[in-house]
PDB file of C-alpha atoms in Angstrom:
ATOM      1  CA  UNK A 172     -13.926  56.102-169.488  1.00 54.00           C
ATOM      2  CA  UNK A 173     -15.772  53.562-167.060  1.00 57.00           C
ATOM      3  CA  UNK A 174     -18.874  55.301-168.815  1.00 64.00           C
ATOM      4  CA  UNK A 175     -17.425  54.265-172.192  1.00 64.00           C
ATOM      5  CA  UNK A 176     -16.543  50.641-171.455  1.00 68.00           C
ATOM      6  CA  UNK A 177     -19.910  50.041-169.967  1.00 68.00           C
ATOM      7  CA  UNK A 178     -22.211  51.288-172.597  1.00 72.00           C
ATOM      8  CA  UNK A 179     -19.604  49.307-175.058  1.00 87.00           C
ATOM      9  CA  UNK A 180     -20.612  46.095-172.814  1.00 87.00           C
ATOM     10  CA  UNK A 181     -23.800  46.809-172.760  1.00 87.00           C
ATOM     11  CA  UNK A 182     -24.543  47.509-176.733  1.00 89.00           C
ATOM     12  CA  UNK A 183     -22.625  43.918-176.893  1.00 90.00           C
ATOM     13  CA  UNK A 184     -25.005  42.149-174.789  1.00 92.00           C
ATOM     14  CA  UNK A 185     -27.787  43.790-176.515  1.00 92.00           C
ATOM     15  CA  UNK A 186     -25.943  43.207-179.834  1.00 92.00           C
ATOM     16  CA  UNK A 187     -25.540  39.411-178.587  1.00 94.00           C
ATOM     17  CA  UNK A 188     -29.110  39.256-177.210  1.00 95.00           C
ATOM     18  CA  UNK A 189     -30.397  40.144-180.802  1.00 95.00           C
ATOM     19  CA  UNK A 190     -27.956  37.791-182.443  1.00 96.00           C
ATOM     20  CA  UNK A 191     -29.431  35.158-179.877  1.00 97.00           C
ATOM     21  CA  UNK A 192     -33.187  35.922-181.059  1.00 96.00           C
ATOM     22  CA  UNK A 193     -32.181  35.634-184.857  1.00 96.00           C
ATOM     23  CA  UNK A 194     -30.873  32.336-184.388  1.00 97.00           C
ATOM     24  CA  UNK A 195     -33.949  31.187-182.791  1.00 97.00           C
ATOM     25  CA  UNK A 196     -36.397  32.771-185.439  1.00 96.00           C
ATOM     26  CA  UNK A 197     -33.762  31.315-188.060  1.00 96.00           C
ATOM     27  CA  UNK A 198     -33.648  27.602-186.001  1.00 96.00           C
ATOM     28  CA  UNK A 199     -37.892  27.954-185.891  1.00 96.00           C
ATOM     29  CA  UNK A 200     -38.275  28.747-189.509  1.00 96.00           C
ATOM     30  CA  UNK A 201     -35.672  25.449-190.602  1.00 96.00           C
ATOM     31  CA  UNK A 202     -38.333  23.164-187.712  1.00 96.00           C
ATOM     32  CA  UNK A 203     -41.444  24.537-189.871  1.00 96.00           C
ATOM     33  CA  UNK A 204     -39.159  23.591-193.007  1.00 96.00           C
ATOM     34  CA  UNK A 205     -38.481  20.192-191.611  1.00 96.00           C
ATOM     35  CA  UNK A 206     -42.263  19.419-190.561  1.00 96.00           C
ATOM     36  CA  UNK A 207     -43.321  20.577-193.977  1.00 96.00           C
ATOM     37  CA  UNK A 208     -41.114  17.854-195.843  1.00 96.00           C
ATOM     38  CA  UNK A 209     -41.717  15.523-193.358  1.00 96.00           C
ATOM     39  CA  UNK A 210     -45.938  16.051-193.880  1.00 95.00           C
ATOM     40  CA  UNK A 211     -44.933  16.358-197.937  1.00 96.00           C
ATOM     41  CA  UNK A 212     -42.985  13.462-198.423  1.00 95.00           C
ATOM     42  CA  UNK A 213     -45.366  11.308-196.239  1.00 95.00           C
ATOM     43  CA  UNK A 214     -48.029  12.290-198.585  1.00 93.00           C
ATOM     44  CA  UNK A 215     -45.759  11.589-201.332  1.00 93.00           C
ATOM     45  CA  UNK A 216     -45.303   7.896-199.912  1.00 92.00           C
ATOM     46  CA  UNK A 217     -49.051   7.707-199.515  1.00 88.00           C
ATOM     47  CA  UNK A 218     -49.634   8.511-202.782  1.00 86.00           C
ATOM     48  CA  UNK A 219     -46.937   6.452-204.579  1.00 87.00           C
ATOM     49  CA  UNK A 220     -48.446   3.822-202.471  1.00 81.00           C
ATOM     50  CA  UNK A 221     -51.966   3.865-203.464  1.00 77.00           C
ATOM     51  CA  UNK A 222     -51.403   4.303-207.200  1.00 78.00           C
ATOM     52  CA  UNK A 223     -47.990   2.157-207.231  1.00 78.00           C
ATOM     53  CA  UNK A 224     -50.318  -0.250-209.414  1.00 77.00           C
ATOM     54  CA  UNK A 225     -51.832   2.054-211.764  1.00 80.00           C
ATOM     55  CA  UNK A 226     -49.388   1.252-214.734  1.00 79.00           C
ATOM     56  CA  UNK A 227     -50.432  -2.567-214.052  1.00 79.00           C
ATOM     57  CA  UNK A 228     -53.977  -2.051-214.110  1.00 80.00           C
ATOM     58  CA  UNK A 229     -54.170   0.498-217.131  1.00 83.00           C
ATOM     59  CA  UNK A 230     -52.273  -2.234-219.468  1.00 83.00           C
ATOM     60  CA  UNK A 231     -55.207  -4.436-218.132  1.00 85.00           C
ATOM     61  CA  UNK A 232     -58.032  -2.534-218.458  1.00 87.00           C
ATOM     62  CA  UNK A 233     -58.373  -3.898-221.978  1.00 87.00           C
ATOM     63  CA  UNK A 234     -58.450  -7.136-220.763  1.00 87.00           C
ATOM     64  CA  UNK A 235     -61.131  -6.503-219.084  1.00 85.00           C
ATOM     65  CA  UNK A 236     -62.751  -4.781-222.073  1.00 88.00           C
ATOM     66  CA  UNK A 237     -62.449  -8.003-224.074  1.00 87.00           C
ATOM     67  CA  UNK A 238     -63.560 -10.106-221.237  1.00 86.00           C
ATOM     68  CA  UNK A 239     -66.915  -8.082-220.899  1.00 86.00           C
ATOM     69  CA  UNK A 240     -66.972  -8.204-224.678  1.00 86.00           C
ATOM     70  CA  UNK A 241     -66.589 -11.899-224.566  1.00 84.00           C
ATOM     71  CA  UNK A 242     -69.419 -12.219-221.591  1.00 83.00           C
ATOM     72  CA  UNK A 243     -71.956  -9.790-223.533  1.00 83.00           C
ATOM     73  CA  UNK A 244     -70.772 -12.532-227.075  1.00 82.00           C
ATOM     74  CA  UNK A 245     -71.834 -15.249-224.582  1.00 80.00           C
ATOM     75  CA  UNK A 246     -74.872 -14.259-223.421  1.00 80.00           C
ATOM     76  CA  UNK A 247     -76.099 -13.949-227.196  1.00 81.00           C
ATOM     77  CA  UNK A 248     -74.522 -16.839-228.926  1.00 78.00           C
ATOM     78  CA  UNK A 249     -74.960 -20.292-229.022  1.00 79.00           C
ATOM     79  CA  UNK A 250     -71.773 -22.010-230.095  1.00 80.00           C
ATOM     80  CA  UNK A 251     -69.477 -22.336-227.576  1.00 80.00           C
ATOM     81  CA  UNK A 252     -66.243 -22.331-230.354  1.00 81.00           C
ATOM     82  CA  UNK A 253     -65.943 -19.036-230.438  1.00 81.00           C
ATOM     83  CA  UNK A 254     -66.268 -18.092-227.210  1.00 82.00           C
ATOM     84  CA  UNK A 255     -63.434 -20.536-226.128  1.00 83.00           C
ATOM     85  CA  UNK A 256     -60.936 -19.004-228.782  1.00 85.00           C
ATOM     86  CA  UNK A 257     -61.923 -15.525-227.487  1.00 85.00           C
ATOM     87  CA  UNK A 258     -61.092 -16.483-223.347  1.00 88.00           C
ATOM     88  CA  UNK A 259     -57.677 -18.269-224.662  1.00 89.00           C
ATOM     89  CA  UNK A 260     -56.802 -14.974-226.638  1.00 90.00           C
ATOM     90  CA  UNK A 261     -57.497 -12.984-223.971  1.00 91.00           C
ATOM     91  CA  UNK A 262     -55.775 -15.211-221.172  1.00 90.00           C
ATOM     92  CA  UNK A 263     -52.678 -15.011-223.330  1.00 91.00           C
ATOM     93  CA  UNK A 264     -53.476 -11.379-223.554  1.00 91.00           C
ATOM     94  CA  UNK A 265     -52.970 -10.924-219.741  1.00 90.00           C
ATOM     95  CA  UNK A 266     -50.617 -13.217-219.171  1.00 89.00           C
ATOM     96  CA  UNK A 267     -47.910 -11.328-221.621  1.00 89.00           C
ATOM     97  CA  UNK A 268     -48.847  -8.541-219.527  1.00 89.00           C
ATOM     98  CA  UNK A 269     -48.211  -9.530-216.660  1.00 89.00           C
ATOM     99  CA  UNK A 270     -44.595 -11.170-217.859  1.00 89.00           C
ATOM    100  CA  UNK A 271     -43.958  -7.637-219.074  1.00 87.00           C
ATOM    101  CA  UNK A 272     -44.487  -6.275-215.559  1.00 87.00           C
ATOM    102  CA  UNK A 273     -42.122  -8.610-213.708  1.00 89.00           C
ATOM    103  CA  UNK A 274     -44.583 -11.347-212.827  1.00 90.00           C
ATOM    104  CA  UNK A 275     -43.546 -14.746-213.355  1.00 90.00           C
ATOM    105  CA  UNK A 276     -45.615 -18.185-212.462  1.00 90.00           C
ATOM    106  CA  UNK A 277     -44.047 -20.642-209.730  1.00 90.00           C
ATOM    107  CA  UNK A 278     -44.166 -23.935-210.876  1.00 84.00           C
ATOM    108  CA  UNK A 279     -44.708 -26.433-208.925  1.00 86.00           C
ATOM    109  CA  UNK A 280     -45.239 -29.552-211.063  1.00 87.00           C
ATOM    110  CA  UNK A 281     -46.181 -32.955-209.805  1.00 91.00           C
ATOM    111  CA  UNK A 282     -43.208 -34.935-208.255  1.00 88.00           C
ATOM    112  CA  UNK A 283     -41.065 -31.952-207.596  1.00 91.00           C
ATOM    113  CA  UNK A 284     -39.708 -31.693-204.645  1.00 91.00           C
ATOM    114  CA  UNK A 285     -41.227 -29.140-202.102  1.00 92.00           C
ATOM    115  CA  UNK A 286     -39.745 -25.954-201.701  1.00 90.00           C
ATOM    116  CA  UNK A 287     -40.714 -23.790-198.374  1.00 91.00           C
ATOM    117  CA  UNK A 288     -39.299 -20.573-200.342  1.00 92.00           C
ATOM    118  CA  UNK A 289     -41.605 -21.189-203.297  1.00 94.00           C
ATOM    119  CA  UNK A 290     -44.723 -24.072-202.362  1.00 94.00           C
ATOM    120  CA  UNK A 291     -46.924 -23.723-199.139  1.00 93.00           C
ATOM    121  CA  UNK A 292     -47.914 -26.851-197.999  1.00 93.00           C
ATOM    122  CA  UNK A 293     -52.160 -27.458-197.830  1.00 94.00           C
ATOM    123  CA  UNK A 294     -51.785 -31.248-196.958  1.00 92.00           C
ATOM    124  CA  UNK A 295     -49.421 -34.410-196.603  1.00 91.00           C
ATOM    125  CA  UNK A 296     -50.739 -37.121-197.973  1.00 91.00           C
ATOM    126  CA  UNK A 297     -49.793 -40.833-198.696  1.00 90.00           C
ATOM    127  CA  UNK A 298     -48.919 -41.383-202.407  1.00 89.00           C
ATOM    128  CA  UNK A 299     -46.374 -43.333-205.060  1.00 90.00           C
ATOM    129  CA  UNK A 300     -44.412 -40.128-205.027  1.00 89.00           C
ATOM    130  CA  UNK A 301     -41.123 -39.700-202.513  1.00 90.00           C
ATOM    131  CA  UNK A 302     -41.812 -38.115-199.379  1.00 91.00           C
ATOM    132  CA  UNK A 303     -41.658 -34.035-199.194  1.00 90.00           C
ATOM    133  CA  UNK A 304     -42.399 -34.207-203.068  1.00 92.00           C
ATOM    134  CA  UNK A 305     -45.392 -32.738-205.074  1.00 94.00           C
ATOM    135  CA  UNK A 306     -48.655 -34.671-205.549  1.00 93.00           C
ATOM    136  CA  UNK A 307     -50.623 -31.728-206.614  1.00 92.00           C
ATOM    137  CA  UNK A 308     -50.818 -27.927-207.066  1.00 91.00           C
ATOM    138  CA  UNK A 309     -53.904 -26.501-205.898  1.00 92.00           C
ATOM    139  CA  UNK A 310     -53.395 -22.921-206.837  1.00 91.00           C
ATOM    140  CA  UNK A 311     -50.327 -21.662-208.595  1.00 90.00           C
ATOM    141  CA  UNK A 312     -48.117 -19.153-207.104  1.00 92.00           C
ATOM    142  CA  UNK A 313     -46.144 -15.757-208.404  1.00 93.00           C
ATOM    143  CA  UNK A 314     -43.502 -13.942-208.287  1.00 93.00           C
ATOM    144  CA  UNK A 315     -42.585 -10.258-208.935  1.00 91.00           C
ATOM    145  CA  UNK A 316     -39.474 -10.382-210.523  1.00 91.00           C
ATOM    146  CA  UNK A 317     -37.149 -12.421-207.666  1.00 91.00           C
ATOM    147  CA  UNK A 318     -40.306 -11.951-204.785  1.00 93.00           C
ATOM    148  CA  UNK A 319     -42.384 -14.159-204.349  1.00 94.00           C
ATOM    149  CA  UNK A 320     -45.922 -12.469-203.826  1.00 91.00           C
ATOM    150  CA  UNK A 321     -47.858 -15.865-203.802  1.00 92.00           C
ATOM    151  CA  UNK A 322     -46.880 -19.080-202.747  1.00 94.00           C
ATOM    152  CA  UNK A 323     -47.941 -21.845-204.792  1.00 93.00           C
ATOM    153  CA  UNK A 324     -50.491 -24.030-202.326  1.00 94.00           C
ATOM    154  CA  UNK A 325     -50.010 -27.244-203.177  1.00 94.00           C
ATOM    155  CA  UNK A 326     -50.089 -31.072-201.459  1.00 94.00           C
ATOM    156  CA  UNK A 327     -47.271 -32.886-200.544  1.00 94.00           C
ATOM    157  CA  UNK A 328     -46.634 -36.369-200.132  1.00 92.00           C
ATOM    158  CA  UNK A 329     -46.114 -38.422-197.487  1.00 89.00           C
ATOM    159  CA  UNK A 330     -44.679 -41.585-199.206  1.00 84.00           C
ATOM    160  CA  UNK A 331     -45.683 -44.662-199.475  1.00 81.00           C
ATOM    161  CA  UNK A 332     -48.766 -46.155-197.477  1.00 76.00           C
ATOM    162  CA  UNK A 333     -47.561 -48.715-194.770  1.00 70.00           C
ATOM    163  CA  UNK A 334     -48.753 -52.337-195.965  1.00 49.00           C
ATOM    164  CA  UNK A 335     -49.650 -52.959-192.219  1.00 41.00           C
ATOM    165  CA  UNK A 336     -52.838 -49.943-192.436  1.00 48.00           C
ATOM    166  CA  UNK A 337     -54.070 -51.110-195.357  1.00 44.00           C
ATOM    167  CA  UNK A 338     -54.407 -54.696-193.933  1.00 38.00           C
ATOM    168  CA  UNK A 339     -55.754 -53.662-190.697  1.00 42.00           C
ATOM    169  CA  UNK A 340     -58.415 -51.498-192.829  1.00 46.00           C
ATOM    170  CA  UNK A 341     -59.811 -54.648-194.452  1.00 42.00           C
ATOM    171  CA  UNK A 342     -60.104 -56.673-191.279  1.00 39.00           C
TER     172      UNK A 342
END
């Protein structure tokens, strides 16, 4: 009966062995698994990454079209009427485009205050205007629908020159 018992204990350690080796094929094959959605959806982010923009620039590309139209016009034509009518047209052209795609133009209009979330700051500079208020917009800045993907660069004022500098320049 001692006979018995062991071979019963040891076909249940074998038994338990192989159960043992299973569930490390089974927990190697889900790690491959893992790995390989790992590598795919890294690739996937790569991807969406590098052609995030391509709905942007294919609503574009006939901007450009008309823009090399307009520059082959140009290069052929005297009058400059027509050519100005055609770059306005096509300015409006991308410009709706771009509204339709979330982007938006940051104003920043002389005499407006200065805003750090929207205006970057190029120079301070005596002027008529208040302090920390708009004298001029250098280049205009965007934003993608509430982002802001380009501040507006722009030069800020630094208030009124003193009376004393301007005398002491003369003298």
């Amino acid at each position: 009966m001692e006979n018995e018992e062991e071979l019963t204990l040891e076909e249940q350690i074998e038994a338990l062995q192989h159960q043992v080796e299973e569930w490390k094929d089974l927990a190697h094959r889900r790690s491959a698994e893992i790995a390989n959605i790992q590598r795919r959806t890294q690739q996937e982010r790569q991807d969406l990454m590098v052609y995030a923009s391509e709905h942007v620039i294919t609503k574009m590309l006939p901007v450009l079209d008309d823009l090399h139209a307009a520059v082959e016009a140009a290069r052929k034509s005297v009058d400059e009427s027509p050519l100005k009518t055609g770059i306005e047209m096509i300015y409006a052209k991308a410009v709706k485009i771009f509204e339709e795609s979330g982007v938006n133009v940051i104003e920043a209009g002389v005499g407006e205050p200065f805003n750090v979330a929207f205006h970057e700051a190029l120079m301070h500079t005596a002027s008529e205007h208040p302090e920390g208020h708009v004298v001029q917009n250098v280049q205009r800045g965007y934003q993608l629908h509430e982002k802001v993907i380009r501040h507006a660069k722009v030069i800020t004022s630094a208030g009124l020159p003193e009376h004393n500098e301007t005398t002491e320049e003369r003298t």
